[in-house]
């Protein structure tokens, strides 16, 4: 395909409820959406970056700059045969996986539209619905957390993920287990602990958690390997896995038993497929994480979660868990059995509502610049 035009949208979207993790509290989210035009079609992709480098080193400003000055010029060079060729095209640019992933997703959307198939089908997805859960931020009190869990359970979410941090951990999980002895439950620390916290982390084995997500430093593998030897609960890595190479290193070191694959964190859908395939060969289960995406990123995540080794419920919640109004139609809804449908229309399988995208836009640019 020959790319004719690319647009960048820096958008702001307000969450219905603030989301608090060990690294901060978010309410007004900012992201970069790209629209890629070729052969009379348009594909969309999302880079779920944040204003500050708290979850990842990438920010709205670095993403805007790296896309504009380094990545977009590479897409206007030679024609692109397949979306899966983009990681190679992008190799001269070091790092910046989310900036790359947004552009790559838009080209995947285009390729699926040109082939006349849903994105999930094009990338090897085998499911039409996937099991999903909900990730619940740190609350003001244990009572509030129990209320939130009751609300989400009533809506149909089965697996519950609780964010933890020092001071909001063992007692909180004990209270949740007292009220819900049997639910699929997990905890995500977003790098809030060190090996000095071994006794506390060991005590979490009592709560029969599905996994504990990223307990130690955001870029660590070695300490996680040491910790995993001392824990019964499987460690799941999130922040530490930023590429297929890092996934290979993590498995070689036995730093985790499970990997959370977020396509934007690892550089895109092609990298997500590679990590999926590697984990599949090693019998390491994976699941699809989320970065509070709009419907554009969510559609891509659902396509990826349809791959065979995505055997654990994803952090892919319904549009109304995040937004008063999503920027795609139809919005994503939860099925009564705790699953979500993988879109079956061509490409992303949802329609981007241009007026809503433009209403959310703070800054816009079009390339080649006129
Ligand atoms: O660590 O998984 C995480 C959201 C923002 C940044 C990091 C994380 C999260 C979530 C929310 O847990 C997942 C979602 O519902 O999109
Ligand atoms: Mg996480």
Coordinates of C-alpha atoms and ligand atoms in Angstrom, one line a residue:
X1 CA 0.0 0.0 0.0
X2 CA 1.1 3.6 -0.6
X3 CA 0.4 5.9 2.3
X4 CA -1.0 9.2 1.1
X5 CA -1.6 11.2 4.3
X6 CA -1.2 10.8 8.1
X7 CA -3.0 12.8 10.8
X8 CA -2.1 13.1 14.4
X9 CA -4.6 14.0 17.1
X10 CA -3.6 14.9 20.6
X11 CA -6.8 14.2 22.5
X12 CA -8.1 14.6 26.1
X13 CA -10.8 12.3 27.5
X14 CA -12.2 12.5 31.0
X15 CA -12.6 9.2 32.9
X16 CA -16.0 8.7 34.6
X17 CA -14.1 8.0 37.9
X18 CA -10.5 8.8 38.7
X19 CA -8.1 5.9 38.5
X20 CA -5.4 5.6 41.2
X21 CA -2.3 3.4 41.1
X22 CA 0.9 3.2 43.1
X23 CA 2.3 5.8 40.7
X24 CA -0.5 8.4 40.7
X25 CA -4.1 9.4 40.2
X26 CA -5.5 10.0 36.7
X27 CA -8.7 11.6 35.6
X28 CA -8.3 13.7 32.5
X29 CA -6.5 11.3 30.2
X30 CA -4.5 12.5 27.2
X31 CA -3.6 10.3 24.2
X32 CA -2.4 10.4 20.6
X33 CA -4.6 9.0 17.9
X34 CA -3.3 8.6 14.4
X35 CA -5.3 8.3 11.1
X36 CA -3.4 6.8 8.2
X37 CA -4.9 7.3 4.7
X38 CA -4.2 4.9 1.7
X39 CA -6.0 3.8 -1.4
X40 CA -9.2 5.7 -0.4
X41 CA -9.3 4.1 3.1
X42 CA -8.4 5.3 6.5
X43 CA -7.0 3.3 9.4
X44 CA -6.8 4.3 13.0
X45 CA -4.4 3.6 15.8
X46 CA -3.9 4.8 19.4
X47 CA -0.8 5.5 21.5
X48 CA -2.0 5.5 25.1
X49 CA 0.7 7.8 26.4
X50 CA 0.4 10.1 29.4
X51 CA 1.4 13.7 30.0
X52 CA 4.2 12.6 32.4
X53 CA 6.6 9.6 32.3
X54 CA 5.1 7.7 35.3
X55 CA 4.0 4.3 33.9
X56 CA 6.4 4.5 30.9
X57 CA 9.2 6.9 29.9
X58 CA 7.1 7.9 26.9
X59 CA 4.9 11.0 27.2
X60 CA 2.4 12.8 25.0
X61 CA 5.2 15.2 23.9
X62 CA 7.8 12.5 23.1
X63 CA 5.2 10.5 21.2
X64 CA 4.1 13.5 19.1
X65 CA 7.8 14.4 18.4
X66 CA 9.0 10.9 17.7
X67 CA 6.1 10.2 15.4
X68 CA 6.4 13.5 13.5
X69 CA 10.1 13.7 13.2
X70 CA 11.3 10.1 13.1
X71 CA 8.5 7.6 12.3
X72 CA 6.1 9.3 9.9
X73 CA 8.9 10.2 7.5
X74 CA 9.8 6.5 7.3
X75 CA 6.2 5.6 6.2
X76 CA 6.3 8.0 3.3
X77 CA 9.4 6.3 1.8
X78 CA 9.0 3.0 0.0
X79 CA 5.6 1.4 -0.3
X80 CA 4.5 -0.9 2.6
X81 CA 3.7 -4.5 1.7
X82 CA 2.5 -5.6 5.2
X83 CA 1.9 -4.0 8.5
X84 CA 4.2 -6.7 10.0
X85 CA 7.1 -5.1 8.1
X86 CA 6.8 -1.9 10.1
X87 CA 8.9 -3.0 13.1
X88 CA 11.8 -3.6 10.7
X89 CA 11.1 -0.2 9.0
X90 CA 11.2 1.4 12.4
X91 CA 14.4 -0.2 13.7
X92 CA 16.6 2.8 13.1
X93 CA 14.5 4.5 15.8
X94 CA 15.4 3.3 19.3
X95 CA 12.7 2.6 21.8
X96 CA 9.4 4.5 21.9
X97 CA 7.2 1.5 21.6
X98 CA 3.9 3.3 22.1
X99 CA 4.7 5.9 19.4
X100 CA 5.5 3.0 17.0
X101 CA 2.5 1.0 18.1
X102 CA -0.1 3.7 17.3
X103 CA 1.1 4.0 13.7
X104 CA 1.5 0.2 13.2
X105 CA -2.1 -0.4 14.5
X106 CA -3.4 2.1 11.9
X107 CA -1.6 0.2 9.1
X108 CA -2.9 -3.1 10.5
X109 CA -6.4 -1.7 10.4
X110 CA -5.9 -0.6 6.7
X111 CA -4.4 -4.0 5.8
X112 CA -7.4 -5.8 7.3
X113 CA -9.8 -3.4 5.5
X114 CA -8.0 -4.1 2.2
X115 CA -8.2 -7.8 2.7
X116 CA -11.9 -7.5 3.7
X117 CA -11.5 -9.3 7.0
X118 CA -11.7 -8.5 10.7
X119 CA -8.3 -7.6 12.2
X120 CA -8.5 -10.5 14.6
X121 CA -8.8 -12.9 11.7
X122 CA -5.9 -11.3 9.8
X123 CA -3.5 -11.7 12.8
X124 CA -4.5 -15.3 13.6
X125 CA -7.2 -14.9 16.2
X126 CA -9.2 -18.0 17.0
X127 CA -12.0 -16.6 19.3
X128 CA -15.1 -14.5 18.7
X129 CA -15.4 -13.6 22.4
X130 CA -12.8 -13.3 25.1
X131 CA -12.9 -13.4 28.9
X132 CA -12.4 -10.1 30.5
X133 CA -12.0 -8.6 33.9
X134 CA -11.8 -5.2 35.6
X135 CA -8.9 -3.4 37.1
X136 CA -9.9 -1.4 40.2
X137 CA -7.7 1.5 41.4
X138 CA -6.8 2.3 44.9
X139 CA -9.8 3.6 46.8
X140 CA -10.3 5.9 49.8
X141 CA -11.2 3.0 52.1
X142 CA -11.7 -0.8 52.1
X143 CA -15.5 -0.2 52.3
X144 CA -15.4 1.7 49.1
X145 CA -13.3 -1.0 47.4
X146 CA -15.8 -3.7 48.5
X147 CA -18.6 -1.5 47.1
X148 CA -16.8 -1.1 43.8
X149 CA -16.2 -4.9 43.6
X150 CA -19.9 -5.5 44.3
X151 CA -20.9 -3.1 41.5
X152 CA -18.6 -4.6 39.0
X153 CA -19.6 -8.2 39.9
X154 CA -23.2 -7.2 39.5
X155 CA -22.4 -5.9 36.0
X156 CA -21.0 -9.3 35.1
X157 CA -17.2 -8.9 35.6
X158 CA -15.8 -12.1 37.1
X159 CA -12.1 -11.6 37.5
X160 CA -11.2 -8.7 39.7
X161 CA -7.8 -7.0 39.8
X162 CA -6.9 -4.8 42.8
X163 CA -4.2 -2.2 42.7
X164 CA -1.8 -2.5 45.7
X165 CA 0.9 -0.3 47.2
X166 CA 2.7 -0.3 50.6
X167 CA 0.0 0.4 53.2
X168 CA -2.8 -0.8 50.8
X169 CA -2.0 -4.5 50.4
X170 CA -2.3 -7.5 52.7
X171 CA -5.1 -6.2 54.9
X172 CA -7.1 -5.0 51.9
X173 CA -6.7 -8.4 50.1
X174 CA -7.6 -10.2 53.3
X175 CA -10.9 -8.1 53.5
X176 CA -11.6 -8.9 49.8
X177 CA -11.1 -12.6 50.4
X178 CA -13.3 -12.6 53.5
X179 CA -16.2 -11.2 51.4
X180 CA -15.3 -13.1 48.2
X181 CA -13.6 -16.4 49.1
X182 CA -13.8 -17.9 45.6
X183 CA -13.6 -15.1 43.0
X184 CA -10.7 -15.0 40.5
X185 CA -8.6 -12.3 42.2
X186 CA -5.2 -10.7 41.4
X187 CA -3.1 -7.8 42.6
X188 CA -1.1 -5.3 40.6
X189 CA 1.7 -3.4 42.4
X190 CA 3.0 -1.2 39.5
X191 CA 6.6 -1.6 40.8
X192 CA 5.8 -0.3 44.4
X193 CA 8.0 -2.9 46.2
X194 CA 11.6 -4.0 46.6
X195 CA 13.2 -7.3 47.7
X196 CA 13.3 -5.8 51.2
X197 CA 9.5 -6.4 51.2
X198 CA 9.9 -10.1 50.8
X199 CA 8.0 -11.0 54.1
X200 CA 5.0 -8.9 53.0
X201 CA 5.1 -10.2 49.5
X202 CA 5.3 -13.8 50.8
X203 CA 2.3 -13.2 53.0
X204 CA 0.2 -12.6 49.9
X205 CA 0.5 -16.3 49.0
X206 CA -2.3 -16.8 51.6
X207 CA -4.9 -15.1 49.4
X208 CA -4.8 -17.6 46.5
X209 CA -4.2 -14.9 43.9
X210 CA -4.2 -15.8 40.2
X211 CA -0.9 -13.8 40.0
X212 CA 0.9 -10.7 41.4
X213 CA 1.6 -8.2 38.7
X214 CA 4.9 -6.2 38.5
X215 CA 5.8 -6.1 42.2
X216 CA 9.4 -4.9 41.7
X217 CA 11.1 -2.2 39.7
X218 CA 9.7 -1.2 36.3
X219 CA 12.8 -2.3 34.3
X220 CA 13.9 -5.2 36.5
X221 CA 14.1 -8.9 35.6
X222 CA 16.8 -10.3 38.0
X223 CA 15.1 -9.3 41.3
X224 CA 11.8 -10.7 40.0
X225 CA 13.6 -14.0 39.3
X226 CA 14.9 -14.0 42.9
X227 CA 11.4 -13.2 44.2
X228 CA 9.7 -15.8 42.1
X229 CA 11.9 -18.5 43.7
X230 CA 10.4 -17.5 47.1
X231 CA 6.7 -17.1 46.1
X232 CA 4.0 -19.7 45.4
X233 CA 1.9 -17.1 43.6
X234 CA 3.0 -16.7 39.9
X235 CA 4.6 -13.3 39.1
X236 CA 3.2 -11.6 36.0
X237 CA 5.4 -9.0 34.4
X238 CA 3.9 -5.9 32.9
X239 CA 6.2 -2.8 32.8
X240 CA 9.4 -4.9 32.5
X241 CA 8.3 -6.5 29.1
X242 CA 8.9 -3.8 26.5
X243 CA 9.8 -6.0 23.5
X244 CA 10.0 -9.6 22.3
X245 CA 13.7 -9.6 23.3
X246 CA 12.8 -8.6 26.9
X247 CA 10.2 -11.4 27.0
X248 CA 12.9 -13.9 25.9
X249 CA 15.2 -12.7 28.6
X250 CA 12.5 -12.8 31.3
X251 CA 11.6 -16.4 30.3
X252 CA 15.3 -17.5 30.3
X253 CA 15.7 -16.0 33.8
X254 CA 12.4 -17.5 35.1
X255 CA 11.5 -14.0 36.2
X256 CA 7.8 -14.6 35.8
X257 CA 5.2 -17.4 35.3
X258 CA 2.8 -15.2 33.3
X259 CA 3.1 -12.2 30.9
X260 CA 0.7 -9.3 30.5
X261 CA 0.9 -8.3 26.9
X262 CA -0.1 -4.8 26.1
X263 CA 0.4 -4.2 22.4
X264 CA 1.3 -0.5 22.8
X265 CA 3.9 -1.3 25.6
X266 CA 5.8 -3.8 23.5
X267 CA 5.9 -1.8 20.2
X268 CA 2.7 -3.0 18.5
X269 CA 0.6 -5.9 17.3
X270 CA 3.5 -7.6 15.5
X271 CA 5.6 -7.6 18.7
X272 CA 2.6 -8.8 20.7
X273 CA 2.2 -11.7 18.3
X274 CA 5.9 -12.6 18.7
X275 CA 5.7 -12.6 22.5
X276 CA 2.5 -14.6 22.3
X277 CA 4.2 -17.2 20.1
X278 CA 7.3 -17.4 22.3
X279 CA 5.2 -17.9 25.5
X280 CA 3.0 -20.5 23.7
X281 CA 6.1 -22.5 22.9
X282 CA 7.2 -22.4 26.5
X283 CA 3.8 -23.1 28.0
X284 CA 3.7 -19.6 29.6
X285 CA 0.1 -18.2 29.7
X286 CA -0.5 -14.7 28.6
X287 CA -3.3 -12.2 28.8
X288 CA -4.1 -8.8 27.4
X289 CA -3.5 -5.8 29.6
X290 CA -5.0 -2.3 29.1
X291 CA -3.9 1.3 29.3
X292 CA -7.3 2.9 29.7
X293 CA -7.7 3.0 25.9
X294 CA -10.4 4.6 23.9
X295 CA -12.5 2.3 21.7
X296 CA -9.8 2.6 19.0
X297 CA -7.1 0.9 21.1
X298 CA -9.6 -1.4 22.7
X299 CA -10.7 -2.8 19.4
X300 CA -7.0 -3.6 18.6
X301 CA -6.5 -5.2 22.0
X302 CA -9.6 -7.4 21.5
X303 CA -8.2 -8.6 18.2
X304 CA -4.9 -9.5 19.9
X305 CA -6.7 -11.2 22.8
X306 CA -8.3 -13.6 20.3
X307 CA -5.0 -15.3 19.7
X308 CA -4.9 -18.9 21.1
X309 CA -2.5 -18.5 24.1
X310 CA -4.5 -15.6 25.6
X311 CA -5.9 -18.0 28.2
X312 CA -6.3 -15.6 31.2
X313 CA -9.0 -12.8 31.4
X314 CA -7.9 -9.5 30.0
X315 CA -8.0 -5.9 31.4
X316 CA -10.5 -5.1 28.6
X317 CA -13.5 -3.6 30.2
X318 CA -16.6 -2.1 28.6
X319 CA -16.7 1.5 27.2
X320 CA -19.0 2.6 30.1
X321 CA -16.4 1.5 32.7
X322 CA -14.2 4.4 31.4
X323 CA -16.2 6.9 29.4
X324 CA -19.6 8.8 29.4
X325 CA -19.2 8.4 25.6
X326 CA -16.6 6.4 23.7
X327 CA -15.3 7.8 20.4
X328 CA -16.3 4.7 18.5
X329 CA -19.6 3.1 17.6
X330 CA -20.9 0.7 18.7
X331 CA -19.4 1.0 22.2
X332 CA -17.9 -2.0 23.8
X333 CA -20.3 -3.9 26.1
X334 CA -19.8 -6.8 28.6
X335 CA -21.7 -10.0 27.9
X336 CA -23.6 -11.6 30.8
X337 CA -21.0 -14.4 31.0
X338 CA -18.1 -12.0 31.7
X339 CA -16.9 -12.1 28.1
X340 CA -16.6 -9.4 25.4
X341 CA -17.2 -9.9 21.7
X342 CA -14.2 -9.6 19.3
X343 CA -15.4 -7.2 16.6
X344 CA -16.4 -9.1 13.5
X345 CA -16.6 -6.2 11.0
X346 CA -13.6 -5.5 8.6
X347 CA -10.5 -3.9 10.1
X348 CA -11.0 -2.7 13.7
X349 CA -14.7 -3.5 13.3
X350 CA -15.9 -0.3 14.9
X351 CA -16.6 3.1 13.4
X352 CA -14.6 6.1 14.7
X353 CA -17.1 8.9 15.2
X354 CA -15.1 11.8 13.6
X355 CA -17.1 14.6 15.4
X356 CA -16.3 13.0 18.8
X357 CA -12.7 12.6 17.9
X358 CA -12.5 16.2 16.8
X359 CA -14.4 17.4 19.9
X360 CA -11.8 15.7 22.1
X361 CA -8.8 17.1 20.1
X362 CA -6.4 19.6 21.7
X363 CA -3.9 19.7 18.8
X364 CA -3.9 18.3 15.3
X365 CA -1.3 17.9 12.5
X366 CA -1.4 16.5 9.0
X367 CA 1.5 15.1 7.0
X368 CA 3.0 15.7 4.5
X369 CA 2.7 19.2 5.9
X370 CA 1.2 21.7 3.6
Ligands
LIG1 O1 -0.6 -1.5 35.3 O2 -2.0 -2.5 34.2 C1 -1.6 -1.5 34.6 C2 -3.9 1.4 33.6 C3 -2.9 2.4 33.4 C4 -1.6 2.1 33.5 C5 -1.2 0.8 34.0 C6 -2.1 -0.1 34.2 C7 -3.5 0.2 34.1 C8 -4.6 -0.7 34.4 C9 -5.9 -0.5 33.8 O3 -4.5 -1.6 35.3 C10 -6.3 -1.5 32.7 C11 -7.5 -1.0 31.9 O4 -8.6 -1.1 32.3 O5 -7.2 -0.4 30.8
LIG2 MG1 0.0 -3.5 35.4

